[in-house]
Coordinates of C-alpha atoms and ligand atoms in Angstrom, one line a residue:
M1 CA -16.1 -76.7 102.9
Q2 CA -18.1 -79.2 104.8
M3 CA -21.7 -80.3 103.6
F4 CA -24.4 -80.0 106.0
Q5 CA -25.9 -83.5 106.8
L6 CA -29.5 -83.1 107.6
N7 CA -30.9 -85.9 109.9
S8 CA -33.9 -86.3 112.5
Q9 CA -31.6 -85.1 115.3
N10 CA -30.7 -81.8 113.7
Y11 CA -33.8 -81.4 111.7
H12 CA -35.2 -78.4 113.7
S13 CA -31.8 -76.8 114.6
N14 CA -30.9 -73.2 113.6
E15 CA -28.2 -74.7 111.5
A16 CA -30.5 -76.9 109.5
N17 CA -32.9 -73.8 109.1
Q18 CA -30.0 -71.7 107.9
H19 CA -29.2 -74.3 105.2
Y20 CA -32.8 -75.0 104.2
M21 CA -36.0 -73.3 103.7
S22 CA -39.1 -75.2 105.2
V23 CA -43.0 -74.6 105.3
S24 CA -42.8 -73.5 108.9
Q25 CA -40.0 -71.1 108.2
F26 CA -41.7 -69.6 105.3
K27 CA -45.0 -69.3 107.1
S28 CA -43.3 -67.5 110.0
A29 CA -41.3 -65.3 107.7
I30 CA -44.7 -64.3 106.0
E31 CA -45.9 -63.1 109.5
C32 CA -42.5 -61.5 110.5
E33 CA -39.2 -61.8 108.7
A34 CA -37.3 -59.7 111.5
S35 CA -38.1 -62.4 114.0
V36 CA -37.3 -65.4 111.8
I37 CA -33.9 -63.7 110.9
A38 CA -33.2 -62.9 114.5
E39 CA -33.9 -66.5 115.3
L40 CA -31.6 -67.9 112.6
K41 CA -28.8 -65.6 113.9
G42 CA -29.4 -66.9 117.5
E43 CA -30.6 -63.3 118.8
H44 CA -34.1 -64.4 119.5
E45 CA -35.6 -67.6 121.0
R46 CA -39.1 -68.4 120.4
P47 CA -40.4 -69.3 123.8
S48 CA -41.0 -73.0 124.0
S49 CA -44.8 -73.6 123.9
L50 CA -46.7 -76.1 125.6
A51 CA -48.9 -76.6 122.4
L52 CA -45.7 -77.7 120.6
T53 CA -45.0 -80.3 123.3
V54 CA -48.5 -81.6 123.2
G55 CA -48.3 -81.7 119.4
S56 CA -45.1 -83.7 119.5
Y57 CA -46.6 -86.0 122.2
T58 CA -49.5 -86.6 119.9
H59 CA -47.4 -87.3 116.8
S60 CA -44.9 -89.6 118.7
A61 CA -48.0 -92.0 119.7
F62 CA -48.4 -92.7 115.9
E63 CA -44.7 -93.3 115.2
S64 CA -44.0 -96.1 117.4
E65 CA -44.6 -97.3 121.0
Q66 CA -41.0 -97.0 121.5
V67 CA -40.7 -93.4 120.4
F68 CA -43.8 -92.6 122.4
D69 CA -42.4 -94.0 125.6
E70 CA -39.1 -92.3 125.2
F71 CA -40.8 -88.9 124.6
V72 CA -43.0 -89.6 127.9
E73 CA -39.7 -90.4 129.7
E74 CA -38.0 -87.2 128.5
N75 CA -40.9 -85.0 129.4
R76 CA -42.1 -86.4 132.6
G77 CA -41.9 -83.2 134.5
I78 CA -44.2 -81.4 131.8
I79 CA -46.7 -84.2 131.3
F80 CA -47.3 -85.4 134.9
N81 CA -48.4 -83.2 137.8
T82 CA -47.1 -83.8 141.4
R83 CA -49.7 -86.4 142.1
G84 CA -48.8 -88.6 139.2
G85 CA -51.8 -87.8 136.9
K86 CA -51.3 -86.0 133.6
Y87 CA -51.9 -82.4 133.0
A88 CA -55.3 -81.5 131.3
D89 CA -53.6 -80.8 128.0
F90 CA -52.0 -84.3 127.8
K91 CA -55.4 -85.9 128.9
Q92 CA -57.1 -84.3 126.2
A93 CA -54.2 -85.3 123.7
D94 CA -54.8 -89.0 125.0
S95 CA -58.5 -88.7 124.1
M96 CA -57.5 -87.5 120.5
I97 CA -54.9 -90.3 120.2
E98 CA -57.7 -92.9 121.3
T99 CA -60.1 -91.4 118.9
I100 CA -57.9 -92.0 115.9
K101 CA -56.5 -95.2 117.0
N102 CA -60.1 -96.5 117.5
D103 CA -60.9 -95.7 113.8
R104 CA -59.8 -98.2 111.4
F105 CA -59.9 -96.0 108.4
A106 CA -57.9 -93.3 110.0
M107 CA -55.3 -95.7 111.0
F108 CA -55.4 -97.1 107.4
A109 CA -54.7 -93.5 106.0
L110 CA -51.8 -93.1 108.6
E111 CA -50.2 -96.5 107.4
G112 CA -46.5 -96.1 106.0
E113 CA -43.1 -94.9 106.9
K114 CA -43.2 -92.2 109.6
E115 CA -41.4 -89.1 109.9
V116 CA -39.6 -89.4 106.8
I117 CA -37.2 -86.4 105.9
Y118 CA -36.6 -85.3 102.1
T119 CA -34.9 -82.4 100.5
G120 CA -35.2 -80.8 97.2
E121 CA -34.9 -77.6 95.2
L122 CA -38.0 -75.2 94.7
F123 CA -38.0 -71.7 93.3
G124 CA -34.1 -71.4 93.7
V125 CA -33.6 -72.6 97.3
Q126 CA -33.1 -76.0 99.1
W127 CA -36.0 -77.0 101.0
K128 CA -36.5 -79.7 103.8
I129 CA -39.6 -81.4 104.6
K130 CA -40.4 -84.1 107.2
V131 CA -43.6 -86.2 106.2
D132 CA -45.7 -87.7 109.2
A133 CA -46.7 -90.8 107.1
I134 CA -45.6 -91.8 103.6
N135 CA -46.9 -94.8 101.7
H136 CA -44.9 -95.8 98.7
D137 CA -47.3 -98.7 97.8
R138 CA -50.2 -96.4 97.5
K139 CA -48.3 -93.2 96.5
T140 CA -49.8 -91.3 99.3
F141 CA -48.7 -89.3 102.3
T142 CA -50.8 -88.3 105.3
D143 CA -50.2 -85.5 107.8
L144 CA -51.9 -85.7 111.4
K145 CA -53.3 -82.4 112.4
T146 CA -55.1 -81.4 115.5
T147 CA -57.6 -78.2 115.5
Q148 CA -60.3 -76.6 117.6
S149 CA -63.3 -77.7 115.5
L150 CA -63.6 -79.0 112.0
S151 CA -66.0 -76.4 110.9
K152 CA -64.5 -73.3 112.6
R153 CA -64.2 -70.4 110.2
Y154 CA -61.2 -67.9 110.0
W155 CA -60.7 -64.7 108.4
S156 CA -57.9 -65.0 105.7
D157 CA -56.2 -62.0 104.1
K158 CA -54.4 -64.3 101.7
Y159 CA -57.6 -65.8 100.2
S160 CA -59.6 -62.7 100.9
K161 CA -62.5 -64.9 102.6
Y162 CA -63.5 -67.0 105.4
V163 CA -61.7 -70.3 105.3
S164 CA -61.4 -73.5 107.2
F165 CA -58.6 -74.4 109.6
V166 CA -56.8 -76.0 106.7
E167 CA -56.3 -72.8 104.6
A168 CA -56.0 -70.7 107.6
Y169 CA -53.0 -72.7 108.9
D170 CA -51.5 -72.9 105.1
Y171 CA -51.9 -76.7 105.3
V172 CA -52.8 -76.5 101.5
L173 CA -49.4 -74.8 100.9
Q174 CA -47.7 -77.4 103.0
M175 CA -49.2 -80.2 101.0
A176 CA -48.4 -78.5 97.6
I177 CA -44.7 -77.9 98.6
Y178 CA -44.4 -81.6 100.1
R179 CA -45.9 -83.1 96.7
E180 CA -43.2 -81.3 94.8
I181 CA -40.4 -82.3 97.0
I182 CA -41.6 -85.8 97.1
Y183 CA -42.0 -86.0 93.4
Q184 CA -38.2 -84.9 93.1
N185 CA -37.3 -87.6 95.3
T186 CA -39.6 -90.5 94.0
G187 CA -40.4 -89.4 90.4
A188 CA -44.3 -89.6 91.2
Y189 CA -46.8 -87.1 92.4
Y190 CA -48.1 -88.8 95.6
V191 CA -51.7 -88.0 96.8
P192 CA -51.8 -85.8 100.0
Y193 CA -54.3 -86.6 103.0
I194 CA -54.8 -85.0 106.4
V195 CA -56.1 -86.9 109.3
A196 CA -57.8 -84.3 111.5
V197 CA -58.7 -84.7 115.2
T198 CA -60.4 -82.0 117.1
K199 CA -59.9 -80.8 120.7
E200 CA -63.5 -81.1 121.4
T201 CA -64.9 -83.5 124.0
P202 CA -65.4 -86.0 122.7
P203 CA -63.0 -85.3 119.7
D204 CA -64.3 -85.0 116.1
K205 CA -62.4 -86.5 113.3
A206 CA -62.2 -86.6 109.5
I207 CA -59.7 -87.6 106.6
L208 CA -59.5 -84.8 104.1
H209 CA -58.3 -84.9 100.5
F210 CA -57.5 -82.0 98.2
D211 CA -58.7 -80.9 94.8
E212 CA -55.6 -81.0 92.9
S213 CA -56.4 -77.6 91.3
R214 CA -55.6 -75.8 94.7
F215 CA -51.8 -76.6 94.5
E216 CA -51.1 -74.2 91.5
F217 CA -52.2 -71.2 93.6
E218 CA -50.1 -72.2 96.6
L219 CA -47.0 -72.7 94.5
E220 CA -47.5 -69.3 92.8
Y221 CA -48.1 -67.6 96.2
T222 CA -44.7 -69.3 97.6
K223 CA -42.7 -68.2 94.3
E224 CA -44.0 -64.6 94.8
R225 CA -43.3 -64.3 98.4
L226 CA -40.2 -66.4 98.6
P227 CA -37.6 -63.8 97.1
S228 CA -37.9 -61.2 100.0
I229 CA -37.6 -63.9 102.7
I230 CA -34.4 -65.3 100.8
S231 CA -33.0 -61.9 100.3
A232 CA -33.3 -61.2 104.0
K233 CA -31.8 -64.5 104.9
L234 CA -28.8 -63.7 102.8
G235 CA -28.3 -60.5 104.4
N236 CA -29.0 -58.5 101.2
K237 CA -31.7 -56.5 102.7
D238 CA -33.0 -55.5 106.2
P239 CA -35.8 -58.1 107.2
K240 CA -39.5 -56.6 107.2
R241 CA -40.6 -56.1 110.8
C242 CA -44.3 -56.9 111.5
E243 CA -44.3 -54.6 114.7
V244 CA -46.6 -56.7 116.5
C245 CA -45.0 -60.1 117.3
E246 CA -43.0 -60.8 120.5
Y247 CA -39.6 -60.0 118.9
C248 CA -40.8 -56.7 117.4
R249 CA -42.3 -55.5 120.6
A250 CA -39.2 -56.5 122.5
T251 CA -36.8 -54.5 120.2
K252 CA -39.1 -51.6 119.0
Q253 CA -37.8 -48.2 119.1
L254 CA -40.4 -45.4 118.6
N255 CA -39.5 -42.5 116.1
N256 CA -42.9 -41.1 115.0
T257 CA -46.4 -40.6 116.1
F258 CA -49.4 -42.0 114.0
E259 CA -52.9 -41.0 113.6
I260 CA -55.3 -43.2 115.7
E261 CA -57.1 -44.6 112.5
F262 CA -53.9 -46.6 112.0
L263 CA -54.2 -48.6 115.4
L264 CA -56.8 -51.0 113.8
K265 CA -55.3 -52.9 111.0
Ligands
ZN1 ZN1 -42.5 -59.1 114.2

């Protein structure tokens, strides 16, 4: 049997996602197992979103000049309009990139090795992680996040309260998992940071740290929710359908009626 060799070229591939759990796979499966399993089987393709391309564009700007130039070259048709100017989303990304590059403390926080891949075992399965920036001298790692506004509130069923974008997008969970996998690879618990920049004009920015007491809850939550996802991945049970996502809407077959009360959830 051939071992699967994970690298930066195949990191986001279906094959890599079949072999490994990742934070984004876990988050997607919490929303809808059926959609994730269909994607892994190649039966469903998530539409490539502009937001994802803008995100990669922004990240590549902090990886290296060469990576950024290559990314722009490969995505010329998406980034530039016919008159040679950049589309609005990329102009906005440029302004966010400038905002961070002009802030010495933010750039200090992002110092280190970029886009580093690690694997490890957590709760009985293999995980893969990709760290935006890791600094082995300081024993820190930093993730770059873009968001609407630093102070926007989101309702969270997970936390049963209004939360910031950091909890709403499960970035605390991400940091908790990354911390464990990095520990397995280095023998030390590294301190996580988020460099956040907003889509406002002009962009706002912040460097965020975490009270360590937050991580235990996230690991417990992951441990509790993971078995159902793994079981679906192994084909031992039918994956749970959310009945609202694109995949579920496209494959839905009605067999019952329901009282109008259940329209709002
Ligand atoms: Zn669904």
